Amino acid sequence: MKAQALHGHLDALLLAVLEQGELHGYAVIEALRARSAGQLDLPTGTIYPALRRLERAGHVASSWSTVNGRERRTYRLTDSGRASLAGERAGWREFSATVGRFLDPAGPPATPA
Amino acid sequence: MKAQALHGHLDALLLAVLEQGELHGYAVIEALRARSAGQLDLPTGTIYPALRRLERAGHVASSWSTVNGRERRTYRLTDSGRASLAGERAGWREFSATVGRFLDPAGPPATPA
DNA sequence: CCTTCATACGTAGCAACGCTACTTGTCAGC
DNA sequence: GCTGACAAGTAGCGTTGCTACGTATGAAGG
């Protein structure tokens, strides 16, 4: 999968995985890899800054804990994050329908408003 | 539609509209607007540089003509562009299936390879 | 005649975003 | 002692689309 294709949709993916329960950063990476059947294998340099961005935006909150001597920062969705995810989902549907109209062979030429 | 969502998919869209026949830049903008029912209203500062990029990459070729005293640079797909479009289509299907698995409610948890 | 709008092309500079490469540290297994 | 999985992070870069301009013609309206 081409890497830069994700542009602008990563935040939505992160919110979506956190919707099912709180996770720490490393676990987010594994969740993405598992739920995408290996398609999404994102480096830590992508995930950690993105989670910090979401936290600055108020869409997730984090707390530290120590498990087996390893420091973990666990993230959970906030109400704001849940609302944002709903918007991202709507945006995704609109976006994929629009682009699909050009790129999917079965797409009709235009759906009248 | 969020603007930056297009990131990485614009080239594919341009190749797709040119697949149906050669067009000049301004007409490409109108074709995108028409076929997307107004969802894609892209500024010239986006389209013109993108077409030049595609030409540098060898995916389109251009020629000048004068119509009603207006200079037009008309673009057409090359064989390389047609091949690239096929790849972009495959990439789009993979990408939209993967992201859709997280963002579309009907998506199954994972499709085993 | 003059202004405005649609047509038509283009560039410069900016901001967003994800990636590469690197660093730090613990624990398990050889 | 060393390697590899686990766990977190930052600095700097490259790509890409957008905003804001600039130029020019033809048609329409006053």
mmCIF file with all atom_site columns, N, CA and C (backbone and C1' of nucleotides) in Angstrom, chain A residues 26 65-72, chain C residues 23-29, chain D residues 2-8:
data_model
loop_
_atom_site.group_PDB
_atom_site.id
_atom_site.type_symbol
_atom_site.label_atom_id
_atom_site.label_alt_id
_atom_site.label_comp_id
_atom_site.label_asym_id
_atom_site.label_entity_id
_atom_site.label_seq_id
_atom_site.pdbx_PDB_ins_code
_atom_site.Cartn_x
_atom_site.Cartn_y
_atom_site.Cartn_z
_atom_site.occupancy
_atom_site.B_iso_or_equiv
_atom_site.pdbx_formal_charge
_atom_site.auth_seq_id
_atom_site.auth_comp_id
_atom_site.auth_asym_id
_atom_site.auth_atom_id
_atom_site.pdbx_PDB_model_num
ATOM 1   N N     . TYR A 1 26 ? 2.057  1.491   21.326 1.00 0.00 ? 26 TYR A N     1
ATOM 2   C CA    . TYR A 1 26 ? 2.559  0.290   20.649 1.00 0.00 ? 26 TYR A CA    1
ATOM 3   C C     . TYR A 1 26 ? 1.413  -0.654  20.296 1.00 0.00 ? 26 TYR A C     1
ATOM 4   N N     . SER A 1 65 ? 1.298  4.296   32.948 1.00 0.00 ? 65 SER A N     1
ATOM 5   C CA    . SER A 1 65 ? 1.294  3.162   33.877 1.00 0.00 ? 65 SER A CA    1
ATOM 6   C C     . SER A 1 65 ? 2.540  2.341   33.604 1.00 0.00 ? 65 SER A C     1
ATOM 7   N N     . THR A 1 66 ? 2.873  1.470   34.560 1.00 0.00 ? 66 THR A N     1
ATOM 8   C CA    . THR A 1 66 ? 4.051  0.626   34.389 1.00 0.00 ? 66 THR A CA    1
ATOM 9   C C     . THR A 1 66 ? 3.606  -0.834  34.385 1.00 0.00 ? 66 THR A C     1
ATOM 10  N N     . VAL A 1 67 ? 3.937  -1.531  33.304 1.00 0.00 ? 67 VAL A N     1
ATOM 11  C CA    . VAL A 1 67 ? 3.567  -2.938  33.173 1.00 0.00 ? 67 VAL A CA    1
ATOM 12  C C     . VAL A 1 67 ? 4.833  -3.732  32.881 1.00 0.00 ? 67 VAL A C     1
ATOM 13  N N     . ASN A 1 68 ? 5.183  -4.643  33.795 1.00 0.00 ? 68 ASN A N     1
ATOM 14  C CA    . ASN A 1 68 ? 6.407  -5.444  33.631 1.00 0.00 ? 68 ASN A CA    1
ATOM 15  C C     . ASN A 1 68 ? 7.640  -4.568  33.472 1.00 0.00 ? 68 ASN A C     1
ATOM 16  N N     . GLY A 1 69 ? 7.705  -3.497  34.257 1.00 0.00 ? 69 GLY A N     1
ATOM 17  C CA    . GLY A 1 69 ? 8.861  -2.622  34.185 1.00 0.00 ? 69 GLY A CA    1
ATOM 18  C C     . GLY A 1 69 ? 8.891  -1.747  32.945 1.00 0.00 ? 69 GLY A C     1
ATOM 19  N N     . ARG A 1 70 ? 7.858  -1.864  32.079 1.00 0.00 ? 70 ARG A N     1
ATOM 20  C CA    . ARG A 1 70 ? 7.804  -1.020  30.878 1.00 0.00 ? 70 ARG A CA    1
ATOM 21  C C     . ARG A 1 70 ? 6.832  0.125   31.115 1.00 0.00 ? 70 ARG A C     1
ATOM 22  N N     . GLU A 1 71 ? 7.285  1.332   30.772 1.00 0.00 ? 71 GLU A N     1
ATOM 23  C CA    . GLU A 1 71 ? 6.417  2.505   30.872 1.00 0.00 ? 71 GLU A CA    1
ATOM 24  C C     . GLU A 1 71 ? 5.440  2.504   29.704 1.00 0.00 ? 71 GLU A C     1
ATOM 25  N N     . ARG A 1 72 ? 4.188  2.692   30.046 1.00 0.00 ? 72 ARG A N     1
ATOM 26  C CA    . ARG A 1 72 ? 3.171  2.769   29.003 1.00 0.00 ? 72 ARG A CA    1
ATOM 27  C C     . ARG A 1 72 ? 2.366  4.038   29.152 1.00 0.00 ? 72 ARG A C     1
ATOM 28  P P     . DT  C 2 23 ? 22.010 7.392   17.147 1.00 0.00 ? 23 DT  C P     1
ATOM 29  O "O5'" . DT  C 2 23 ? 21.050 7.675   18.403 1.00 0.00 ? 23 DT  C "O5'" 1
ATOM 30  C "C5'" . DT  C 2 23 ? 20.576 8.995   18.680 1.00 0.00 ? 23 DT  C "C5'" 1
ATOM 31  C "C4'" . DT  C 2 23 ? 19.733 8.978   19.956 1.00 0.00 ? 23 DT  C "C4'" 1
ATOM 32  C "C3'" . DT  C 2 23 ? 20.263 8.000   21.012 1.00 0.00 ? 23 DT  C "C3'" 1
ATOM 33  O "O3'" . DT  C 2 23 ? 20.525 8.683   22.230 1.00 0.00 ? 23 DT  C "O3'" 1
ATOM 34  C "C1'" . DT  C 2 23 ? 17.931 7.683   20.656 1.00 0.00 ? 23 DT  C "C1'" 1
ATOM 35  P P     . DT  C 2 24 ? 21.314 7.902   23.447 1.00 0.00 ? 24 DT  C P     1
ATOM 36  O "O5'" . DT  C 2 24 ? 20.122 7.405   24.393 1.00 0.00 ? 24 DT  C "O5'" 1
ATOM 37  C "C5'" . DT  C 2 24 ? 19.119 8.316   24.847 1.00 0.00 ? 24 DT  C "C5'" 1
ATOM 38  C "C4'" . DT  C 2 24 ? 18.037 7.571   25.595 1.00 0.00 ? 24 DT  C "C4'" 1
ATOM 39  C "C3'" . DT  C 2 24 ? 18.571 6.487   26.536 1.00 0.00 ? 24 DT  C "C3'" 1
ATOM 40  O "O3'" . DT  C 2 24 ? 18.251 6.815   27.874 1.00 0.00 ? 24 DT  C "O3'" 1
ATOM 41  C "C1'" . DT  C 2 24 ? 16.726 5.695   25.225 1.00 0.00 ? 24 DT  C "C1'" 1
ATOM 42  P P     . DG  C 2 25 ? 18.979 6.008   29.115 1.00 0.00 ? 25 DG  C P     1
ATOM 43  O "O5'" . DG  C 2 25 ? 18.073 4.697   29.291 1.00 0.00 ? 25 DG  C "O5'" 1
ATOM 44  C "C5'" . DG  C 2 25 ? 16.768 4.832   29.842 1.00 0.00 ? 25 DG  C "C5'" 1
ATOM 45  C "C4'" . DG  C 2 25 ? 15.985 3.560   29.677 1.00 0.00 ? 25 DG  C "C4'" 1
ATOM 46  C "C3'" . DG  C 2 25 ? 16.672 2.297   30.201 1.00 0.00 ? 25 DG  C "C3'" 1
ATOM 47  O "O3'" . DG  C 2 25 ? 16.148 1.978   31.484 1.00 0.00 ? 25 DG  C "O3'" 1
ATOM 48  C "C1'" . DG  C 2 25 ? 15.409 1.941   28.187 1.00 0.00 ? 25 DG  C "C1'" 1
ATOM 49  P P     . DT  C 2 26 ? 16.726 0.623   32.257 1.00 0.00 ? 26 DT  C P     1
ATOM 50  O "O5'" . DT  C 2 26 ? 15.581 -0.443  31.920 1.00 0.00 ? 26 DT  C "O5'" 1
ATOM 51  C "C5'" . DT  C 2 26 ? 14.228 -0.164  32.281 1.00 0.00 ? 26 DT  C "C5'" 1
ATOM 52  C "C4'" . DT  C 2 26 ? 13.337 -1.328  31.853 1.00 0.00 ? 26 DT  C "C4'" 1
ATOM 53  C "C3'" . DT  C 2 26 ? 13.750 -2.683  32.449 1.00 0.00 ? 26 DT  C "C3'" 1
ATOM 54  O "O3'" . DT  C 2 26 ? 12.601 -3.320  32.979 1.00 0.00 ? 26 DT  C "O3'" 1
ATOM 55  C "C1'" . DT  C 2 26 ? 13.577 -2.837  30.087 1.00 0.00 ? 26 DT  C "C1'" 1
ATOM 56  P P     . DC  C 2 27 ? 12.806 -4.612  33.969 1.00 0.00 ? 27 DC  C P     1
ATOM 57  O "O5'" . DC  C 2 27 ? 12.597 -5.837  32.973 1.00 0.00 ? 27 DC  C "O5'" 1
ATOM 58  C "C5'" . DC  C 2 27 ? 11.353 -5.949  32.270 1.00 0.00 ? 27 DC  C "C5'" 1
ATOM 59  C "C4'" . DC  C 2 27 ? 11.440 -7.094  31.253 1.00 0.00 ? 27 DC  C "C4'" 1
ATOM 60  C "C3'" . DC  C 2 27 ? 12.011 -8.399  31.800 1.00 0.00 ? 27 DC  C "C3'" 1
ATOM 61  O "O3'" . DC  C 2 27 ? 11.113 -9.448  31.477 1.00 0.00 ? 27 DC  C "O3'" 1
ATOM 62  C "C1'" . DC  C 2 27 ? 13.098 -7.791  29.783 1.00 0.00 ? 27 DC  C "C1'" 1
ATOM 63  P P     . DA  C 2 28 ? 11.328 -10.947 32.054 1.00 0.00 ? 28 DA  C P     1
ATOM 64  O "O5'" . DA  C 2 28 ? 11.644 -11.770 30.714 1.00 0.00 ? 28 DA  C "O5'" 1
ATOM 65  C "C5'" . DA  C 2 28 ? 10.806 -11.557 29.568 1.00 0.00 ? 28 DA  C "C5'" 1
ATOM 66  C "C4'" . DA  C 2 28 ? 11.293 -12.421 28.408 1.00 0.00 ? 28 DA  C "C4'" 1
ATOM 67  C "C3'" . DA  C 2 28 ? 11.800 -13.798 28.812 1.00 0.00 ? 28 DA  C "C3'" 1
ATOM 68  O "O3'" . DA  C 2 28 ? 11.373 -14.750 27.843 1.00 0.00 ? 28 DA  C "O3'" 1
ATOM 69  C "C1'" . DA  C 2 28 ? 13.552 -12.591 27.738 1.00 0.00 ? 28 DA  C "C1'" 1
ATOM 70  P P     . DG  C 2 29 ? 11.663 -16.343 28.064 1.00 0.00 ? 29 DG  C P     1
ATOM 71  O "O5'" . DG  C 2 29 ? 12.883 -16.596 27.068 1.00 0.00 ? 29 DG  C "O5'" 1
ATOM 72  C "C5'" . DG  C 2 29 ? 12.778 -16.148 25.706 1.00 0.00 ? 29 DG  C "C5'" 1
ATOM 73  C "C4'" . DG  C 2 29 ? 14.071 -16.436 24.970 1.00 0.00 ? 29 DG  C "C4'" 1
ATOM 74  C "C3'" . DG  C 2 29 ? 14.728 -17.773 25.332 1.00 0.00 ? 29 DG  C "C3'" 1
ATOM 75  O "O3'" . DG  C 2 29 ? 15.152 -18.399 24.129 1.00 0.00 ? 29 DG  C "O3'" 1
ATOM 76  C "C1'" . DG  C 2 29 ? 16.282 -16.023 25.625 1.00 0.00 ? 29 DG  C "C1'" 1
ATOM 77  P P     . DC  D 3 2  ? 28.848 -7.804  24.192 1.00 0.00 ? 2  DC  D P     1
ATOM 78  O "O5'" . DC  D 3 2  ? 27.628 -8.427  23.368 1.00 0.00 ? 2  DC  D "O5'" 1
ATOM 79  C "C5'" . DC  D 3 2  ? 27.759 -9.755  22.845 1.00 0.00 ? 2  DC  D "C5'" 1
ATOM 80  C "C4'" . DC  D 3 2  ? 26.477 -10.179 22.164 1.00 0.00 ? 2  DC  D "C4'" 1
ATOM 81  C "C3'" . DC  D 3 2  ? 25.762 -9.060  21.394 1.00 0.00 ? 2  DC  D "C3'" 1
ATOM 82  O "O3'" . DC  D 3 2  ? 25.429 -9.542  20.110 1.00 0.00 ? 2  DC  D "O3'" 1
ATOM 83  C "C1'" . DC  D 3 2  ? 24.270 -10.094 22.929 1.00 0.00 ? 2  DC  D "C1'" 1
ATOM 84  P P     . DT  D 3 3  ? 24.928 -8.498  18.947 1.00 0.00 ? 3  DT  D P     1
ATOM 85  O "O5'" . DT  D 3 3  ? 23.454 -9.051  18.656 1.00 0.00 ? 3  DT  D "O5'" 1
ATOM 86  C "C5'" . DT  D 3 3  ? 23.245 -10.469 18.584 1.00 0.00 ? 3  DT  D "C5'" 1
ATOM 87  C "C4'" . DT  D 3 3  ? 21.766 -10.770 18.749 1.00 0.00 ? 3  DT  D "C4'" 1
ATOM 88  C "C3'" . DT  D 3 3  ? 20.851 -9.802  18.004 1.00 0.00 ? 3  DT  D "C3'" 1
ATOM 89  O "O3'" . DT  D 3 3  ? 19.903 -10.550 17.267 1.00 0.00 ? 3  DT  D "O3'" 1
ATOM 90  C "C1'" . DT  D 3 3  ? 20.174 -9.973  20.255 1.00 0.00 ? 3  DT  D "C1'" 1
ATOM 91  P P     . DG  D 3 4  ? 19.061 -9.852  16.080 1.00 0.00 ? 4  DG  D P     1
ATOM 92  O "O5'" . DG  D 3 4  ? 17.572 -9.914  16.658 1.00 0.00 ? 4  DG  D "O5'" 1
ATOM 93  C "C5'" . DG  D 3 4  ? 17.087 -11.148 17.201 1.00 0.00 ? 4  DG  D "C5'" 1
ATOM 94  C "C4'" . DG  D 3 4  ? 15.860 -10.874 18.051 1.00 0.00 ? 4  DG  D "C4'" 1
ATOM 95  C "C3'" . DG  D 3 4  ? 14.890 -9.856  17.431 1.00 0.00 ? 4  DG  D "C3'" 1
ATOM 96  O "O3'" . DG  D 3 4  ? 13.566 -10.351 17.588 1.00 0.00 ? 4  DG  D "O3'" 1
ATOM 97  C "C1'" . DG  D 3 4  ? 15.466 -9.164  19.605 1.00 0.00 ? 4  DG  D "C1'" 1
ATOM 98  P P     . DA  D 3 5  ? 12.340 -9.726  16.736 1.00 0.00 ? 5  DA  D P     1
ATOM 99  O "O5'" . DA  D 3 5  ? 11.289 -9.326  17.869 1.00 0.00 ? 5  DA  D "O5'" 1
ATOM 100 C "C5'" . DA  D 3 5  ? 10.673 -10.362 18.624 1.00 0.00 ? 5  DA  D "C5'" 1
ATOM 101 C "C4'" . DA  D 3 5  ? 10.108 -9.792  19.906 1.00 0.00 ? 5  DA  D "C4'" 1
ATOM 102 C "C3'" . DA  D 3 5  ? 9.037  -8.712  19.696 1.00 0.00 ? 5  DA  D "C3'" 1
ATOM 103 O "O3'" . DA  D 3 5  ? 7.927  -9.002  20.532 1.00 0.00 ? 5  DA  D "O3'" 1
ATOM 104 C "C1'" . DA  D 3 5  ? 10.723 -7.907  21.143 1.00 0.00 ? 5  DA  D "C1'" 1
ATOM 105 P P     . DC  D 3 6  ? 6.614  -8.121  20.520 1.00 0.00 ? 6  DC  D P     1
ATOM 106 O "O5'" . DC  D 3 6  ? 6.866  -7.013  21.633 1.00 0.00 ? 6  DC  D "O5'" 1
ATOM 107 C "C5'" . DC  D 3 6  ? 6.781  -7.406  22.996 1.00 0.00 ? 6  DC  D "C5'" 1
ATOM 108 C "C4'" . DC  D 3 6  ? 7.187  -6.265  23.901 1.00 0.00 ? 6  DC  D "C4'" 1
ATOM 109 C "C3'" . DC  D 3 6  ? 6.272  -5.022  23.822 1.00 0.00 ? 6  DC  D "C3'" 1
ATOM 110 O "O3'" . DC  D 3 6  ? 5.791  -4.748  25.128 1.00 0.00 ? 6  DC  D "O3'" 1
ATOM 111 C "C1'" . DC  D 3 6  ? 8.540  -4.397  23.753 1.00 0.00 ? 6  DC  D "C1'" 1
ATOM 112 P P     . DA  D 3 7  ? 4.500  -3.853  25.309 1.00 0.00 ? 7  DA  D P     1
ATOM 113 O "O5'" . DA  D 3 7  ? 5.036  -2.366  25.089 1.00 0.00 ? 7  DA  D "O5'" 1
ATOM 114 C "C5'" . DA  D 3 7  ? 5.517  -1.620  26.201 1.00 0.00 ? 7  DA  D "C5'" 1
ATOM 115 C "C4'" . DA  D 3 7  ? 6.128  -0.299  25.794 1.00 0.00 ? 7  DA  D "C4'" 1
ATOM 116 C "C3'" . DA  D 3 7  ? 5.375  0.554   24.762 1.00 0.00 ? 7  DA  D "C3'" 1
ATOM 117 O "O3'" . DA  D 3 7  ? 4.559  1.501   25.453 1.00 0.00 ? 7  DA  D "O3'" 1
ATOM 118 C "C1'" . DA  D 3 7  ? 7.778  0.733   24.624 1.00 0.00 ? 7  DA  D "C1'" 1
ATOM 119 P P     . DA  D 3 8  ? 3.861  2.708   24.653 1.00 0.00 ? 8  DA  D P     1
ATOM 120 O "O5'" . DA  D 3 8  ? 4.999  3.834   24.567 1.00 0.00 ? 8  DA  D "O5'" 1
ATOM 121 C "C5'" . DA  D 3 8  ? 5.438  4.440   25.755 1.00 0.00 ? 8  DA  D "C5'" 1
ATOM 122 C "C4'" . DA  D 3 8  ? 6.568  5.406   25.489 1.00 0.00 ? 8  DA  D "C4'" 1
ATOM 123 C "C3'" . DA  D 3 8  ? 6.180  6.546   24.544 1.00 0.00 ? 8  DA  D "C3'" 1
ATOM 124 O "O3'" . DA  D 3 8  ? 5.929  7.728   25.276 1.00 0.00 ? 8  DA  D "O3'" 1
ATOM 125 C "C1'" . DA  D 3 8  ? 8.383  5.651   24.094 1.00 0.00 ? 8  DA  D "C1'" 1
#
